[in-house]
Coordinates of C-alpha atoms in Angstrom, one line a residue:
M1 CA -48.6 -72.8 -7.3
E2 CA -48.5 -74.2 -3.7
R3 CA -48.0 -77.8 -5.0
R4 CA -45.1 -77.2 -7.1
P5 CA -42.7 -77.5 -4.2
L6 CA -44.1 -80.7 -3.1
R7 CA -43.3 -82.1 -6.7
T8 CA -40.0 -80.4 -6.6
S9 CA -39.2 -82.2 -3.4
R10 CA -40.5 -85.6 -4.9
M11 CA -38.0 -85.1 -7.9
H12 CA -35.0 -85.2 -5.7
T13 CA -36.1 -88.1 -3.5
G14 CA -37.4 -90.6 -6.2
P15 CA -35.9 -92.3 -9.1
A16 CA -36.1 -90.7 -12.7
Q17 CA -38.4 -93.4 -14.2
L18 CA -40.9 -92.7 -11.6
L19 CA -41.4 -89.2 -12.8
P20 CA -44.3 -88.3 -15.2
W21 CA -43.2 -87.2 -18.7
Q22 CA -44.0 -83.7 -17.9
G23 CA -41.3 -83.4 -15.1
R24 CA -38.8 -84.9 -17.5
G25 CA -39.6 -82.1 -19.9
R26 CA -39.0 -79.4 -17.5
L27 CA -35.8 -80.9 -16.4
L28 CA -34.6 -81.1 -19.9
L29 CA -35.6 -77.4 -20.6
A30 CA -33.8 -76.2 -17.3
F31 CA -30.6 -78.0 -18.4
F32 CA -30.5 -76.5 -21.9
T33 CA -31.2 -73.2 -20.5
L34 CA -28.3 -73.4 -18.0
F35 CA -25.9 -74.8 -20.8
A36 CA -26.9 -71.7 -23.0
L37 CA -26.1 -69.3 -20.3
C38 CA -22.7 -71.0 -19.6
L39 CA -22.0 -70.4 -23.3
L40 CA -22.8 -66.9 -23.1
A41 CA -20.9 -66.3 -20.1
A42 CA -17.6 -68.1 -21.4
P43 CA -16.3 -65.1 -23.6
S44 CA -16.4 -62.6 -20.6
A45 CA -14.6 -64.7 -18.3
P46 CA -11.3 -63.5 -19.1
L47 CA -12.2 -59.9 -19.0
A48 CA -13.8 -60.3 -15.7
A49 CA -10.7 -62.0 -14.3
G50 CA -8.5 -59.1 -15.7
A51 CA -10.6 -56.7 -13.7
A52 CA -10.6 -58.6 -10.6
G53 CA -6.6 -58.5 -11.0
A54 CA -6.5 -54.7 -11.5
V55 CA -4.6 -52.5 -8.9
Q56 CA -7.0 -50.3 -7.3
P57 CA -5.7 -46.7 -6.4
R58 CA -4.7 -46.4 -2.8
T59 CA -7.1 -44.4 -0.4
V60 CA -5.4 -41.4 0.8
V61 CA -6.3 -40.7 4.5
V62 CA -7.1 -37.3 5.0
G63 CA -7.1 -35.8 8.7
G64 CA -8.6 -32.7 10.2
D65 CA -10.2 -31.1 13.2
R66 CA -13.7 -32.2 13.9
D67 CA -14.6 -28.8 15.6
Y68 CA -13.1 -26.0 13.5
P69 CA -15.9 -24.4 11.7
P70 CA -16.3 -23.1 8.9
Y71 CA -13.0 -24.8 7.9
E72 CA -13.6 -28.4 9.0
F73 CA -16.1 -30.0 11.4
I74 CA -18.6 -32.8 11.8
D75 CA -22.0 -31.6 10.8
R76 CA -25.4 -32.7 12.4
S77 CA -25.5 -35.6 10.1
G78 CA -22.2 -36.9 11.4
Q79 CA -20.5 -36.2 8.2
P80 CA -17.3 -34.3 7.5
A81 CA -18.0 -30.7 6.3
G82 CA -16.6 -27.3 5.7
Y83 CA -14.2 -25.4 3.5
N84 CA -11.3 -27.8 3.7
V85 CA -13.7 -30.7 3.1
D86 CA -15.1 -29.3 0.0
L87 CA -11.5 -28.1 -1.2
T88 CA -10.0 -31.7 -0.6
R89 CA -12.9 -33.4 -2.5
A90 CA -12.4 -31.1 -5.4
I91 CA -8.7 -31.7 -5.3
A92 CA -9.4 -35.5 -5.3
E93 CA -11.8 -35.1 -8.2
V94 CA -9.3 -33.5 -10.7
M95 CA -6.4 -35.5 -9.6
G96 CA -8.3 -38.9 -9.7
M97 CA -7.6 -39.7 -6.1
K98 CA -9.8 -41.5 -3.5
V99 CA -9.8 -40.0 -0.1
E100 CA -11.2 -41.0 3.3
F101 CA -11.6 -38.3 6.0
R102 CA -10.9 -38.7 9.6
L103 CA -11.7 -35.8 11.6
G104 CA -10.8 -35.7 15.4
N105 CA -9.0 -34.1 18.1
W106 CA -6.5 -31.6 16.6
S107 CA -3.4 -32.6 18.7
Q108 CA -4.4 -36.4 18.1
M109 CA -4.5 -35.6 14.2
R110 CA -1.1 -34.0 14.5
D111 CA 0.3 -37.3 16.3
A112 CA -1.7 -39.4 13.6
L113 CA 0.4 -37.8 10.7
Q114 CA 3.6 -38.4 12.4
S115 CA 2.7 -42.0 13.0
G116 CA 1.4 -42.6 9.6
R117 CA -2.2 -43.2 10.6
V118 CA -3.3 -40.3 8.3
D119 CA -1.5 -39.2 5.2
V120 CA -2.1 -35.7 5.1
L121 CA -3.6 -32.8 7.2
Q122 CA -5.9 -30.7 5.0
G123 CA -5.7 -27.4 7.2
M124 CA -2.5 -26.6 9.1
S125 CA -0.9 -23.0 9.8
Y126 CA 2.6 -22.5 8.7
S127 CA 5.4 -21.9 11.0
T128 CA 9.2 -22.3 10.8
E129 CA 9.3 -24.6 13.7
R130 CA 6.4 -26.9 12.3
A131 CA 8.5 -26.9 8.8
G132 CA 11.2 -28.8 10.7
E133 CA 8.4 -31.5 11.3
V134 CA 6.2 -31.7 8.2
D135 CA 6.3 -30.5 4.6
F136 CA 3.8 -27.6 3.5
S137 CA 1.9 -27.2 0.5
V138 CA 1.3 -23.7 -1.0
P139 CA -1.1 -21.8 1.0
H140 CA -5.0 -22.1 0.2
A141 CA -6.0 -19.7 2.7
V142 CA -5.0 -16.9 5.3
V143 CA -6.0 -17.2 8.9
N144 CA -6.3 -14.1 11.2
H145 CA -6.3 -14.6 14.9
A146 CA -8.0 -12.6 17.3
I147 CA -8.2 -12.1 21.1
F148 CA -12.0 -12.7 22.5
G149 CA -13.2 -11.4 25.8
R150 CA -16.2 -10.7 27.6
K151 CA -17.9 -7.3 27.0
D152 CA -17.1 -6.3 30.8
N153 CA -13.5 -7.2 30.4
P154 CA -10.7 -4.6 30.7
S155 CA -9.5 -3.5 27.4
V156 CA -6.3 -4.9 25.7
N157 CA -4.5 -3.9 22.4
S158 CA -1.9 -6.8 21.7
L159 CA -0.7 -10.1 22.7
E160 CA 1.9 -8.5 25.0
E161 CA -0.8 -7.0 27.2
L162 CA -2.0 -10.5 27.9
K163 CA 0.9 -11.4 30.2
G164 CA -0.3 -11.8 33.7
K165 CA -3.8 -12.6 32.6
T166 CA -5.5 -16.0 32.2
V167 CA -5.8 -17.0 28.6
A168 CA -7.5 -20.1 27.0
V169 CA -6.1 -21.4 23.6
H170 CA -6.7 -24.5 21.5
R171 CA -4.2 -27.2 22.4
G172 CA -1.7 -27.8 19.7
G173 CA -2.8 -24.9 17.7
I174 CA -0.6 -22.4 15.9
M175 CA -1.4 -19.9 18.7
H176 CA -0.7 -22.3 21.3
D177 CA 2.9 -22.4 19.9
Y178 CA 3.2 -18.6 19.3
L179 CA 2.0 -17.9 22.8
I180 CA 4.6 -20.1 24.4
K181 CA 7.2 -18.7 22.2
Q182 CA 6.1 -15.3 23.6
G183 CA 6.6 -16.3 27.2
L184 CA 2.9 -16.7 28.1
G185 CA 2.9 -20.5 28.7
G186 CA 2.6 -20.3 32.5
R187 CA -1.0 -18.5 32.3
L188 CA -2.4 -20.6 29.5
T189 CA -5.6 -23.0 29.7
L190 CA -5.4 -25.6 27.0
T191 CA -8.5 -26.7 25.5
D192 CA -9.5 -29.6 23.1
T193 CA -11.5 -27.4 20.8
P194 CA -11.6 -23.6 20.0
A195 CA -15.3 -23.8 21.0
D196 CA -14.1 -24.9 24.5
A197 CA -11.9 -22.0 24.8
L198 CA -14.9 -19.5 24.1
R199 CA -17.1 -21.2 26.7
L200 CA -14.4 -20.8 29.4
V201 CA -14.3 -16.9 28.6
A202 CA -18.1 -16.8 28.5
S203 CA -18.4 -18.6 31.7
G204 CA -15.9 -16.4 33.5
K205 CA -13.3 -19.1 34.2
V206 CA -10.7 -17.4 32.1
E207 CA -10.3 -13.8 30.9
Y208 CA -9.6 -14.0 27.3
A209 CA -9.3 -16.6 24.5
V210 CA -7.1 -16.5 21.3
V211 CA -9.0 -18.0 18.5
A212 CA -9.1 -17.5 14.8
I213 CA -11.5 -14.7 14.0
V214 CA -13.7 -16.4 11.4
P215 CA -14.3 -19.6 13.6
G216 CA -14.6 -17.6 16.7
M217 CA -17.4 -15.6 15.2
Y218 CA -19.0 -18.6 13.8
M219 CA -19.1 -20.3 17.0
I220 CA -20.3 -17.3 19.0
R221 CA -23.4 -17.2 16.8
E222 CA -23.9 -20.8 16.7
L223 CA -23.4 -21.3 20.3
K224 CA -25.3 -17.9 21.3
L225 CA -22.4 -16.6 23.3
S226 CA -23.6 -13.2 23.3
N227 CA -21.4 -11.8 26.0
L228 CA -18.4 -12.3 23.9
V229 CA -16.8 -9.9 21.7
P230 CA -13.5 -9.7 19.6
V231 CA -11.4 -7.4 21.6
V232 CA -8.4 -7.1 19.0
R233 CA -9.5 -8.5 15.5
N234 CA -6.0 -9.3 14.2
V235 CA -3.1 -10.4 16.4
A236 CA -1.4 -12.8 14.1
T237 CA -1.8 -13.7 10.4
Q238 CA -1.0 -17.2 9.4
R239 CA -0.7 -19.1 5.9
Y240 CA -3.0 -22.0 6.1
C241 CA -1.9 -25.1 4.0
Y242 CA -2.0 -28.8 3.6
A243 CA 0.7 -30.7 5.5
V244 CA 2.3 -34.2 4.9
D245 CA 4.9 -36.0 6.8
K246 CA 8.5 -35.2 6.2
G247 CA 9.7 -36.4 2.8
N248 CA 6.2 -37.3 1.3
V249 CA 7.1 -35.1 -1.7
E250 CA 4.9 -37.3 -4.2
L251 CA 1.6 -36.6 -2.3
L252 CA 2.4 -33.1 -1.5
S253 CA 3.0 -32.5 -5.2
R254 CA -0.5 -33.9 -6.1
F255 CA -2.2 -31.7 -3.8
N256 CA -0.3 -28.7 -4.9
E257 CA -1.3 -29.4 -8.7
G258 CA -4.8 -30.0 -7.8
L259 CA -4.9 -26.8 -5.9
A260 CA -3.4 -24.9 -9.0
I261 CA -6.1 -26.6 -11.4
L262 CA -8.8 -25.4 -9.0
K263 CA -7.7 -22.0 -9.0
K264 CA -7.4 -21.8 -12.8
T265 CA -10.9 -23.3 -13.3
G266 CA -12.6 -21.1 -10.8
Q267 CA -13.6 -23.9 -8.6
Y268 CA -11.4 -22.6 -5.8
D269 CA -13.1 -19.2 -5.6
A270 CA -16.5 -20.9 -5.7
I271 CA -15.5 -23.0 -2.6
H272 CA -13.8 -20.0 -0.9
N273 CA -16.8 -17.8 -1.3
K274 CA -19.2 -20.5 -0.1
W275 CA -17.6 -20.9 3.3
L276 CA -15.5 -18.0 3.9
G277 CA -16.9 -15.1 1.7
V278 CA -19.2 -12.4 2.9
V279 CA -22.6 -13.2 1.1
D280 CA -26.0 -11.8 2.2
T281 CA -28.6 -12.1 -0.6
T282 CA -31.6 -11.8 1.9
P283 CA -33.8 -8.9 0.8
I284 CA -34.3 -6.2 3.4
D285 CA -38.2 -5.2 3.9
W286 CA -39.1 -1.6 5.0
W287 CA -39.9 -2.9 8.4
T288 CA -36.5 -4.1 9.1
I289 CA -35.2 -0.7 8.0
V290 CA -37.6 1.3 10.2
K291 CA -36.6 -1.1 13.2
Y292 CA -32.8 -0.6 12.8
A293 CA -33.4 3.1 12.1
A294 CA -35.2 3.3 15.3
V295 CA -32.3 1.3 17.1
V296 CA -29.9 3.9 15.8
V297 CA -31.9 7.2 16.0
V298 CA -33.3 6.7 19.5
P299 CA -29.8 5.9 21.0
L300 CA -28.1 8.9 19.1
F301 CA -30.8 11.2 20.4
L302 CA -30.0 10.0 23.8
L303 CA -26.2 10.2 23.3
L304 CA -26.6 14.0 22.0
S305 CA -28.5 14.8 25.1
I306 CA -25.9 13.3 27.3
F307 CA -23.2 15.0 25.2
A308 CA -24.7 18.3 25.9
L309 CA -24.6 17.7 29.6
W310 CA -21.0 16.2 29.6
S311 CA -19.4 19.0 27.4
R312 CA -18.3 21.1 30.4
T313 CA -16.6 18.1 31.9
L314 CA -15.1 17.2 28.7
H315 CA -13.7 20.8 28.4
R316 CA -12.1 20.4 31.9
Q317 CA -10.4 17.1 30.9
V318 CA -9.1 18.6 27.7
A319 CA -7.5 21.4 29.6
L320 CA -5.9 19.0 31.9
R321 CA -4.8 16.8 29.1
T322 CA -3.2 19.8 27.3
A323 CA -1.3 20.7 30.3
D324 CA -0.1 17.2 30.5
L325 CA 0.9 17.3 26.9
T326 CA 2.7 20.5 27.4
R327 CA 4.8 19.0 30.2
E328 CA 5.5 15.9 28.2
I329 CA 6.7 18.2 25.3
A330 CA 9.0 20.2 27.6
E331 CA 10.4 16.8 29.1
R332 CA 11.0 15.3 25.6
R333 CA 12.8 18.5 24.6
Q334 CA 14.9 18.1 27.6
V335 CA 15.6 14.6 26.8
E336 CA 16.5 15.5 23.0
E337 CA 18.9 17.9 24.4
E338 CA 20.6 15.4 26.4
L339 CA 20.8 13.1 23.7
R340 CA 22.4 15.8 21.5
L341 CA 24.9 16.5 24.1
N342 CA 25.7 12.8 24.5
Q343 CA 26.0 12.3 20.8
Q344 CA 28.5 15.2 20.7
Q345 CA 30.6 13.4 23.5
L346 CA 30.2 10.2 21.5
V347 CA 31.8 12.0 18.5
Q348 CA 34.7 13.5 20.6
A349 CA 35.4 10.2 22.2
D350 CA 35.5 8.3 18.9
K351 CA 37.8 11.1 17.6
M352 CA 40.3 10.4 20.7
A353 CA 40.1 6.8 20.2
A354 CA 41.3 7.3 16.6
L355 CA 43.8 9.7 17.6
G356 CA 45.3 7.2 20.1
V357 CA 45.9 4.8 17.1
L358 CA 47.9 7.4 15.3
V359 CA 49.9 8.5 18.1
S360 CA 52.6 6.0 18.2
G361 CA 52.8 6.4 14.5
V362 CA 53.1 10.1 14.6
A363 CA 55.5 10.1 17.5
H364 CA 57.9 7.8 15.4
E365 CA 57.7 10.1 12.3
I366 CA 58.5 13.1 14.4
N367 CA 61.7 11.5 15.8
N368 CA 63.1 10.9 12.3
P369 CA 63.3 14.5 11.1
T370 CA 64.2 15.6 14.6
G371 CA 67.1 13.3 14.5
I372 CA 68.4 14.7 11.2
I373 CA 68.0 18.2 12.6
L374 CA 69.9 17.6 15.9
L375 CA 72.7 15.6 14.1
E376 CA 73.4 17.7 11.2
A377 CA 72.4 21.1 12.0
P378 CA 75.2 22.1 14.4
I379 CA 77.9 20.6 12.0
L380 CA 76.5 22.4 9.1
K381 CA 75.7 25.5 10.7
R382 CA 79.4 25.9 12.1
F383 CA 80.9 24.7 8.8
H384 CA 78.8 27.2 6.9
T385 CA 79.0 30.2 8.9
D386 CA 82.6 30.0 10.3
A387 CA 84.8 28.3 7.9
T388 CA 83.3 28.7 4.3
K389 CA 85.8 31.5 3.2
I390 CA 88.8 30.0 5.0
L391 CA 88.4 26.6 3.9
E392 CA 87.8 27.9 0.1
R393 CA 91.1 29.8 0.5
Y394 CA 93.0 26.8 1.7
Y395 CA 91.4 24.7 -0.8
E396 CA 92.6 27.0 -3.6
E397 CA 96.2 27.1 -2.1
N398 CA 96.8 23.6 -0.8
G399 CA 94.2 21.4 -2.9
D400 CA 91.7 19.0 -1.6
F401 CA 91.7 18.0 1.9
T402 CA 89.3 16.2 4.6
C403 CA 86.8 18.1 6.6
G404 CA 84.3 16.6 8.6
G405 CA 85.3 13.2 7.8
L406 CA 84.6 13.8 3.9
P407 CA 86.9 15.5 1.1
Y408 CA 86.1 19.2 1.1
S409 CA 85.5 19.0 -2.6
R410 CA 82.5 16.6 -1.8
M411 CA 81.5 18.4 1.3
R412 CA 81.2 21.7 -0.4
Q413 CA 78.4 20.0 -2.6
E414 CA 76.7 17.9 0.3
V415 CA 76.3 21.2 2.3
P416 CA 73.3 22.6 0.2
K417 CA 71.7 19.2 0.3
S418 CA 71.9 19.0 4.0
L419 CA 70.7 22.5 4.5
A420 CA 67.5 21.4 2.2
K421 CA 67.1 18.3 4.4
I422 CA 67.0 20.4 7.5
Q423 CA 64.5 22.8 6.0
D424 CA 62.2 19.9 4.6
A425 CA 62.4 18.1 7.9
G426 CA 61.4 21.3 9.7
K427 CA 58.5 21.9 7.6
R428 CA 57.4 18.2 7.9
I429 CA 57.4 18.5 11.5
K430 CA 55.5 21.6 11.6
R431 CA 53.0 20.2 9.1
I432 CA 52.3 16.8 11.2
V433 CA 52.2 18.6 14.4
D434 CA 49.7 21.3 13.2
D435 CA 47.6 18.6 11.5
L436 CA 47.7 16.6 14.7
K437 CA 46.6 19.6 16.9
D438 CA 43.8 20.4 14.4
F439 CA 42.5 17.1 14.4
A440 CA 42.5 16.6 18.3
R441 CA 41.0 19.9 19.0
Q442 CA 37.3 19.9 19.8
D443 CA 35.1 21.3 17.2
T444 CA 33.7 24.7 18.1
T445 CA 32.9 26.0 14.6
S446 CA 29.3 26.3 13.3
G447 CA 30.2 24.0 10.4
N448 CA 29.7 26.6 7.7
D449 CA 33.2 27.0 6.5
V450 CA 34.0 26.8 2.8
I451 CA 36.6 23.9 2.6
D452 CA 38.5 22.2 -0.2
L453 CA 38.0 18.6 -0.4
N454 CA 41.5 17.8 -1.6
T455 CA 43.0 19.9 1.2
A456 CA 41.2 18.0 3.8
A457 CA 42.0 14.6 2.2
Q458 CA 45.8 15.6 2.0
A459 CA 45.7 16.4 5.7
A460 CA 43.9 13.0 6.4
V461 CA 46.8 11.2 4.4
R462 CA 49.5 12.9 6.3
L463 CA 48.1 12.0 9.5
V464 CA 47.7 8.3 8.8
E465 CA 50.9 8.2 6.6
P466 CA 52.8 5.8 9.2
T467 CA 49.9 3.5 9.1
I468 CA 49.6 3.5 5.3
R469 CA 53.3 2.7 5.0
K470 CA 52.9 -0.3 7.4
A471 CA 49.8 -1.6 5.5
T472 CA 50.9 -1.3 1.8
R473 CA 53.5 -0.6 -0.5
N474 CA 50.9 0.7 -3.4
F475 CA 49.2 3.6 -2.1
S476 CA 48.0 6.1 -4.8
V477 CA 46.1 9.4 -5.0
G478 CA 44.4 11.4 -7.8
Y479 CA 43.3 14.8 -6.8
R480 CA 41.4 16.5 -9.4
K481 CA 42.4 20.1 -10.0
G482 CA 39.6 22.9 -9.6
L483 CA 37.3 21.2 -7.4
P484 CA 34.4 23.2 -6.3
R485 CA 34.3 23.9 -2.7
V486 CA 31.9 22.4 -0.1
R487 CA 30.5 24.0 3.0
G488 CA 31.2 22.4 6.4
S489 CA 33.5 21.7 9.0
R490 CA 37.0 20.8 7.6
Q491 CA 38.0 19.1 11.0
R492 CA 34.8 16.7 10.9
I493 CA 35.4 16.0 7.2
E494 CA 38.9 15.0 8.1
Q495 CA 37.7 13.0 10.8
V496 CA 35.6 10.9 8.3
L497 CA 38.5 10.5 5.9
V498 CA 40.7 9.2 8.7
N499 CA 38.4 6.7 9.8
L500 CA 37.8 5.5 6.1
I501 CA 41.6 5.3 5.4
L502 CA 42.2 3.5 8.6
N503 CA 39.6 1.0 7.9
A504 CA 41.0 0.4 4.3
C505 CA 44.5 -0.2 5.8
Q506 CA 43.0 -2.9 8.4
A507 CA 41.3 -4.7 5.5
L508 CA 44.6 -5.5 3.6
P509 CA 46.0 -8.9 4.3
D510 CA 49.5 -8.2 3.1
P511 CA 51.4 -5.1 2.0
E512 CA 51.2 -6.1 -1.7
R513 CA 47.6 -5.1 -1.9
G514 CA 46.8 -1.5 -2.9
I515 CA 44.6 1.4 -1.9
E516 CA 43.5 4.2 -4.4
L517 CA 42.1 7.6 -3.3
V518 CA 40.6 9.7 -6.2
T519 CA 38.5 13.0 -6.2
W520 CA 36.4 14.4 -8.9
H521 CA 33.4 16.8 -9.7
D522 CA 30.1 15.2 -10.7
V523 CA 28.8 17.7 -13.1
F524 CA 25.5 16.2 -13.5
R525 CA 24.8 16.0 -9.6
D526 CA 26.8 19.1 -9.0
S527 CA 28.6 17.2 -6.3
V528 CA 32.2 16.6 -5.3
V529 CA 33.1 12.8 -4.8
L530 CA 35.9 11.1 -3.1
R531 CA 36.3 7.4 -3.9
L532 CA 38.5 5.1 -1.8
R533 CA 39.2 1.6 -3.0
D534 CA 41.1 -1.0 -1.2
E535 CA 42.1 -4.7 -2.5
G536 CA 41.4 -6.0 0.8
T537 CA 39.3 -9.1 2.1
G538 CA 36.1 -7.5 1.3
I539 CA 32.9 -7.2 3.2
A540 CA 30.2 -10.0 3.6
P541 CA 27.0 -9.1 1.9
E542 CA 24.9 -9.7 5.0
H543 CA 27.1 -7.0 6.5
L544 CA 26.9 -4.2 4.0
S545 CA 23.5 -2.9 5.1
R546 CA 24.7 -2.7 8.9
L547 CA 28.0 -1.1 8.4
T548 CA 26.8 2.3 9.8
D549 CA 24.7 0.8 12.7
P550 CA 26.0 2.0 16.1
F551 CA 28.2 -0.5 17.8
F552 CA 28.2 -2.9 14.9
T553 CA 31.8 -4.2 14.0
T554 CA 33.4 -7.0 12.4
K555 CA 36.7 -6.3 14.3
Q556 CA 35.9 -6.7 17.8
D557 CA 38.7 -9.0 18.5
Q558 CA 40.9 -6.1 17.1
G559 CA 39.5 -3.7 19.6
G560 CA 36.8 -2.2 17.3
T561 CA 34.0 -0.2 19.0
G562 CA 31.5 -0.1 16.0
L563 CA 31.4 3.7 16.2
G564 CA 33.6 4.8 13.5
L565 CA 31.6 4.3 10.6
S566 CA 28.5 5.2 12.6
V567 CA 29.7 8.7 13.5
S568 CA 31.1 9.2 10.1
A569 CA 27.8 8.4 8.3
G570 CA 26.0 11.0 11.0
I571 CA 28.8 13.7 10.0
V572 CA 28.4 13.2 6.3
K573 CA 24.5 13.1 6.4
E574 CA 24.6 16.7 8.6
H575 CA 26.8 18.0 5.6
G576 CA 23.9 17.0 3.3
G577 CA 26.0 14.1 1.5
T578 CA 25.9 10.4 1.1
L579 CA 28.4 7.5 2.2
E580 CA 28.1 4.5 0.2
F581 CA 29.9 1.0 0.4
Q582 CA 30.3 -1.5 -2.3
S583 CA 32.2 -4.9 -2.1
D584 CA 32.7 -7.8 -4.6
G585 CA 34.9 -10.2 -2.5
S586 CA 38.1 -8.7 -3.8
G587 CA 38.2 -5.5 -2.2
T588 CA 35.7 -2.6 -0.9
T589 CA 34.8 0.8 -2.3
V590 CA 33.7 3.6 -0.3
T591 CA 32.2 6.6 -2.2
L592 CA 31.9 9.9 -0.4
T593 CA 29.6 12.6 -2.0
L594 CA 29.1 16.1 -0.8
P595 CA 27.1 19.0 -2.5
A596 CA 29.2 21.5 -4.1
H597 CA 29.0 25.0 -2.9
H598 CA 28.9 28.0 -5.0
K599 CA 29.5 31.6 -4.1
E600 CA 26.5 33.8 -4.1
V601 CA 26.4 36.5 -6.7
D602 CA 24.8 39.8 -5.8
A603 CA 21.9 40.8 -8.1

């Protein structure tokens, strides 16, 4: 065996004829063996060449946080681990993808996604601001965030109470963005990892840290930060998703599809329960039960003893607190009374504002019939009272003649008409003035009058008649006869109707558009209904729900205060009714419904 290499060396240094015949035989055997192997390998050569030329799938680079357990972290062996890692591997398996994990500093990973050094981040909380920078998958988890502090820290109950306090937060995390948005950026201490934020709190360098509750509890246990507790367990809830660079729809759809498959097959639940579920299968022995029972019973006994001694002090504190509450209740009632008075003043102010809109039209309306009375009444009165008999006799003896600028034969026919005009104009003046006085007068009634809705509607129409004539040539009414009465204040119901009619008039773009007012009795709901429909510009859908909000108006440039419909809705509610608005783009329909009032019959 040791001499064979020497012979081999001699084979390559000397001529062939000097070799013994055994050496030639071995060379021939080796030659034929090599030839046979070449023949066997020849048919497979094209296949090998084809395999070498095949396009291998591109490796998807998956980024994540190196220190965010149990979602994603580097374990003790230096390998990626956690819920996100297992979920990504499962998705890659079902989708036939090849993935490479790169876990590092979170803010650097976000920059790596933007620069294209990673293709996807496997765990990123959704926000509207972030959605403008990246595209998110469907959520695969929900992350609740908590406020952590030392056990001896003052108690806080919300993020707003952190203002003025030192707070540690993970740099580039969702709560970093949120706290800055809430105006807490000036007192924030930014850390590279959530664990660093908890260490700062434990060491006393900052007062509080805002960290996700599951990683926070996990790191407190692993790092043995026994002086930390979650002060508030849920201050924000965020959807946890995959994130890709803006526009990478193809890759995002593959992760969404893979996630859907995992949920259908049950693999997602298994991964979720492994890392995020509450699982405790360790059996509890009797010694553990006795130990924990002692831990509970002994402090409880001490607490009961202390409670007996503390009872008197507690009774004294309860008495003091009761006195404070009584004082607070009295103060609250006083504030409520002031609010009620302010509301009444607001109602009256709105009525006077609406009345101001009507004054110019009513004044003009009063002048017309007054002019007729002033011009025609003296002539007709003198003619009718003093000259009727004489003129008749003269007419019989001499025939027709001119009187007052007109033939007597015609004048005798016009006199009754003129007298009718005078009478109608006088009645009209009286009705308009009375309606105006009733509307402007402050309501001092109890609101328990029995009123006719048709009568109230007719009075409201008369008040706004000049505005109606300017706004439209097509105003129609339909008053259903025999309507049941309703209980309430006629003055305040008229105020509602005036506001509704004025709004309808202001909504019309030209006088050819119409307004329709009808009333009827809803037998099934035992209610009296008034519907007002205009053919105006309509109301935007996003404004419908806010029409009755105080100070909300779409007519601010026209002097609108936003109080008319708000006050009207309050009046209708006080009367036990409803006020509904509908708009389809070609007009608006307002439906006023009031409960019918029936006379009580003595038994």
